[in-house]
XYZ file of N, CA, C and O in Angstrom:
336
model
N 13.950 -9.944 7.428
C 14.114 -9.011 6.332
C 14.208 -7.597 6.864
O 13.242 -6.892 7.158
N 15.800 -7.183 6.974
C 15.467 -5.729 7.542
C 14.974 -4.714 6.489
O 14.374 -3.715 6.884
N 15.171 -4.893 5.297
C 14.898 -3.899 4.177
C 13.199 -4.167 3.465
O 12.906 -3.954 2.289
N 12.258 -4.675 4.535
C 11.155 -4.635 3.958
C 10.309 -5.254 5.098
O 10.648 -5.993 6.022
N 9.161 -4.754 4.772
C 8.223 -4.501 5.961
C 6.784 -5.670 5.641
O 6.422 -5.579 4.468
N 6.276 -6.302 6.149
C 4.586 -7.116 6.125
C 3.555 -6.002 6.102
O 3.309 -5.227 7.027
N 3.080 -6.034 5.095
C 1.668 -5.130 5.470
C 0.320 -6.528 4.759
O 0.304 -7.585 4.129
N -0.626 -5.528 5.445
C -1.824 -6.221 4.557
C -2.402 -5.013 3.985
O -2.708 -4.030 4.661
N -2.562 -5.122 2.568
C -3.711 -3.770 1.845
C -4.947 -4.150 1.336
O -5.394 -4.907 0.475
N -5.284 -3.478 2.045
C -7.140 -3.952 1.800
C -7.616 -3.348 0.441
O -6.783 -2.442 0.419
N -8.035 -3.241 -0.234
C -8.963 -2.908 -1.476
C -10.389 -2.631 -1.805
O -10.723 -2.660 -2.990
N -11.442 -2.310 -0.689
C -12.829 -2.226 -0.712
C -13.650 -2.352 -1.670
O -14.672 -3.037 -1.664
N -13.149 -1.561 -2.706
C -13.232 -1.349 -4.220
C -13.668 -2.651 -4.800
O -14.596 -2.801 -5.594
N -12.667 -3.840 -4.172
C -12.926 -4.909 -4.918
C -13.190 -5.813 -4.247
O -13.101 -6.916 -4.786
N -13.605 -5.759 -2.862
C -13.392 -6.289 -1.684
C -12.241 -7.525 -1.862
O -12.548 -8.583 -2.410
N -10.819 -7.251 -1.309
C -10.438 -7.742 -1.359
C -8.575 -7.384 -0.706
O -8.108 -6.249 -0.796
N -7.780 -8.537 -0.112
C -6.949 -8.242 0.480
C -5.645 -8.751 0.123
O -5.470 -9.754 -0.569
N -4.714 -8.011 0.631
C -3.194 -8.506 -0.341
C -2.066 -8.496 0.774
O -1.832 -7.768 1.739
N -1.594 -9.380 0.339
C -0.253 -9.463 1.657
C 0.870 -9.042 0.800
O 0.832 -9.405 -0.375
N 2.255 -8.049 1.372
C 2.638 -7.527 0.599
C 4.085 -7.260 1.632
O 4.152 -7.157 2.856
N 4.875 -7.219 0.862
C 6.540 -7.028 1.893
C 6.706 -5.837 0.962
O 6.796 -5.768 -0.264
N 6.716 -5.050 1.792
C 7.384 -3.570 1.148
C 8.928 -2.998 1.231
O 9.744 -3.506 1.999
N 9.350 -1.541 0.089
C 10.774 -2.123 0.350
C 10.745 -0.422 1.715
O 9.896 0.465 1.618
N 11.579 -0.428 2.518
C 11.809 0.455 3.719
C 12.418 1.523 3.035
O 12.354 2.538 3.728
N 13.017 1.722 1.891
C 13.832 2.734 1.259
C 13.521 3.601 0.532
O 14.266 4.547 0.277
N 12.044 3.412 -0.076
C 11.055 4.344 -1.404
C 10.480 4.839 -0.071
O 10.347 4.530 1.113
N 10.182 5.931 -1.107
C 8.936 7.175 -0.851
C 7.982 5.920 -0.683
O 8.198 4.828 -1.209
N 6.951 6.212 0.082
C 5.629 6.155 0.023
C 4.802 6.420 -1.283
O 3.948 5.643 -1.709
N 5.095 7.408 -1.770
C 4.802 7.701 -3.289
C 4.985 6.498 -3.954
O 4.099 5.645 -3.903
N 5.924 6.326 -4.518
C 6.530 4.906 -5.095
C 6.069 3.697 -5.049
O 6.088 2.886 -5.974
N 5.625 3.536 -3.931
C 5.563 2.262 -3.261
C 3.590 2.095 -3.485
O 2.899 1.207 -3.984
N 3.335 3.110 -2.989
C 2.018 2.999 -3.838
C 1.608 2.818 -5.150
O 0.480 2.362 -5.337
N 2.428 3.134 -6.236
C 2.556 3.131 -7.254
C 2.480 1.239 -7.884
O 1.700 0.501 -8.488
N 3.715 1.195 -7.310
C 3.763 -0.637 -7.200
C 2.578 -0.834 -6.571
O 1.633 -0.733 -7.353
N 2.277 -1.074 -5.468
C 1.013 -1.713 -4.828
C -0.602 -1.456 -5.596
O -1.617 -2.062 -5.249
N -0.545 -0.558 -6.550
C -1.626 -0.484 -7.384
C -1.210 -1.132 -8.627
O -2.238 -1.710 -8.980
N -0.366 -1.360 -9.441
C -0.093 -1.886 -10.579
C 0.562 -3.588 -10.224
O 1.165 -4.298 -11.028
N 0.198 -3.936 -8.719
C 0.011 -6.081 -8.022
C -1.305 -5.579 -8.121
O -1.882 -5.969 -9.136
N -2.134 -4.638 -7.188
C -3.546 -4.991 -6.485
C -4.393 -4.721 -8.503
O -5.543 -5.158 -8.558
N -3.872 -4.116 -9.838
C -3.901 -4.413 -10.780
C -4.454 -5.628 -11.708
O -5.497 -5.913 -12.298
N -2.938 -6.277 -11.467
C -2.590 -7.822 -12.230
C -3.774 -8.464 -11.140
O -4.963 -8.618 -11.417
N -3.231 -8.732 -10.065
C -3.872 -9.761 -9.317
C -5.013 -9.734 -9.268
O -5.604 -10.670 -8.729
N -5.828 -8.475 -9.904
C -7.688 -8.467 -9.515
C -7.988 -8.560 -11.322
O -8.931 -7.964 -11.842
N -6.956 -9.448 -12.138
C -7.578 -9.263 -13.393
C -7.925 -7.716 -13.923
O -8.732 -7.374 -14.788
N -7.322 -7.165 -13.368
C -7.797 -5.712 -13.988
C -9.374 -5.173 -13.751
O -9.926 -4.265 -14.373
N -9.935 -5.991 -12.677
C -11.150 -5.188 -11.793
C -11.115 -4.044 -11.265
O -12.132 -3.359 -11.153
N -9.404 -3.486 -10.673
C -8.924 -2.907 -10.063
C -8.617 -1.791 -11.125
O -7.730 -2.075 -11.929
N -9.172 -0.658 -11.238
C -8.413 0.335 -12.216
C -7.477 1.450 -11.467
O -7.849 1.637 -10.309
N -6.623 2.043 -11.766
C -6.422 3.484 -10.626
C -6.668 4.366 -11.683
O -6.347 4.360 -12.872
N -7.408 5.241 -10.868
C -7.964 6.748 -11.443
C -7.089 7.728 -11.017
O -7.453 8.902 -11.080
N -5.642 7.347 -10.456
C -5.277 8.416 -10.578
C -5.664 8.960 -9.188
O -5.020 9.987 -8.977
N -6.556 8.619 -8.066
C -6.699 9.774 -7.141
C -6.788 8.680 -6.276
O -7.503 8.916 -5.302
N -6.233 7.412 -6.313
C -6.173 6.526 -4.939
C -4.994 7.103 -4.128
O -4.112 7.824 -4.594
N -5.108 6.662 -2.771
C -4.373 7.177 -1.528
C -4.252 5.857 -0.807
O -5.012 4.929 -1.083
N -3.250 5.748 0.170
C -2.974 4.550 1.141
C -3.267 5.602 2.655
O -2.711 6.649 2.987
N -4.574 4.655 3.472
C -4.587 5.147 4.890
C -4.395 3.756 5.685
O -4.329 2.575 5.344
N -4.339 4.405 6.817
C -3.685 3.617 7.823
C -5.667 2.926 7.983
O -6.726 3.548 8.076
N -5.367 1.484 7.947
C -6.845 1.086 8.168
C -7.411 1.044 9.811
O -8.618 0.987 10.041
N -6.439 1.077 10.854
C -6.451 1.253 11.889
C -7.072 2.648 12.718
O -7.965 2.683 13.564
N -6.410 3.557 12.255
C -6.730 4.879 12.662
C -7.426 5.988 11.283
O -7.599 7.201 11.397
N -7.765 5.042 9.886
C -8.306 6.060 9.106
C -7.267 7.228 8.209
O -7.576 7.688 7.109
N -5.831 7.608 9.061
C -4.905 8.718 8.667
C -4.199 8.437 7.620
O -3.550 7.413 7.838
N -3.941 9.035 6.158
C -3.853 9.075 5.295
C -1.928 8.839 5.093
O -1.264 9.112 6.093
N -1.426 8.517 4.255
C -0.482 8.157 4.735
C 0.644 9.515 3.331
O 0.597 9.877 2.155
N 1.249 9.678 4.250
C 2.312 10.824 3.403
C 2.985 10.090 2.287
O 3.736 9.144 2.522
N 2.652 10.637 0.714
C 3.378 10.167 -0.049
C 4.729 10.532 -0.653
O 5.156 10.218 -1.764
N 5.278 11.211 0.237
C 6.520 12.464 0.075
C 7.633 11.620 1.595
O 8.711 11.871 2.134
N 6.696 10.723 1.719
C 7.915 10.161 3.432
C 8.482 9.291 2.608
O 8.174 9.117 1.429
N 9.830 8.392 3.596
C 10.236 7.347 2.875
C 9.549 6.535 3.850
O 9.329 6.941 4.991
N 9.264 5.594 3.502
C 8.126 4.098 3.995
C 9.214 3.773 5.582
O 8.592 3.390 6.572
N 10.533 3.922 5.691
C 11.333 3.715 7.039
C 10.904 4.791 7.946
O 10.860 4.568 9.156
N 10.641 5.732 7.551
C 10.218 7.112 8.662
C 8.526 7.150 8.944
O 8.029 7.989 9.695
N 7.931 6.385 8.413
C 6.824 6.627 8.152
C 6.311 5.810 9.324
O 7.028 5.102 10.031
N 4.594 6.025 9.505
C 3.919 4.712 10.628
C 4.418 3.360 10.285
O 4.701 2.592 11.204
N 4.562 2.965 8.949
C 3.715 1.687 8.649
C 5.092 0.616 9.173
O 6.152 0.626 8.547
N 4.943 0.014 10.001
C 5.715 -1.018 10.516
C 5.521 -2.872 9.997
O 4.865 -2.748 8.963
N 5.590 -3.335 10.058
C 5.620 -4.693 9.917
C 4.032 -5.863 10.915
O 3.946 -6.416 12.011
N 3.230 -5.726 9.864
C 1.786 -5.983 10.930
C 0.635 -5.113 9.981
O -0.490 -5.436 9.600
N 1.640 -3.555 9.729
C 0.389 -2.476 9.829
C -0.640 -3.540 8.506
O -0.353 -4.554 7.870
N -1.983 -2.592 8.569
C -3.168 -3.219 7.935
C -3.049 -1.511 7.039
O -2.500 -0.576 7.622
N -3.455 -1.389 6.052
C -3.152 -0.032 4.970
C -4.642 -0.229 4.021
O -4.726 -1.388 3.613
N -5.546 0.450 3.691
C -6.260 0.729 2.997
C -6.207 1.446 1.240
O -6.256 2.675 1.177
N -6.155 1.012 0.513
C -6.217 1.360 -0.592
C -7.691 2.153 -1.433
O -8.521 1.807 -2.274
N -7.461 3.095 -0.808
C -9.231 4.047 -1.446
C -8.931 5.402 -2.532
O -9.874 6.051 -2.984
């Protein structure tokens, strides 16, 4: 799949983890957007967003730019991403 990437996003919140093919062409913005309204549905709605969640790199902690497009960005195919 060249137009989409493997991540895993962790969820602490709910302890809990999501495997996820992202698309390489959205903002980061965007793409978070989606990944909170699956990590959503899929937690029964345990999962709320307030509005002030962020995606970091779970590896190194660094917060991830929501203004990049997801192809320019770290997150490669593997990365592990935090949802806090």
């Amino acid at each position: 799949m060249k137009n989409k990437v493997y991540v895993v996003v962790s969820v602490p919140m709910i302890d809990q983890e999501f495997d996820m093919y992202l698309p390489v062409v959205k903002k980061v913005g965007a793409i978070k957007k989606l990944i909170i309204r699956i990590v959503e549905e899929e937690s029964d709605f345990n999962f709320v967003d307030d509005g002030c969640k962020n995606l970091y790199d779970k590896e190194t902690g660094n917060k991830i730019d929501d203004n990049e497009f997801l192809k320019y960005s770290k997150i490669k195919n593997g990365t592990r991403l935090l949802l806090y």
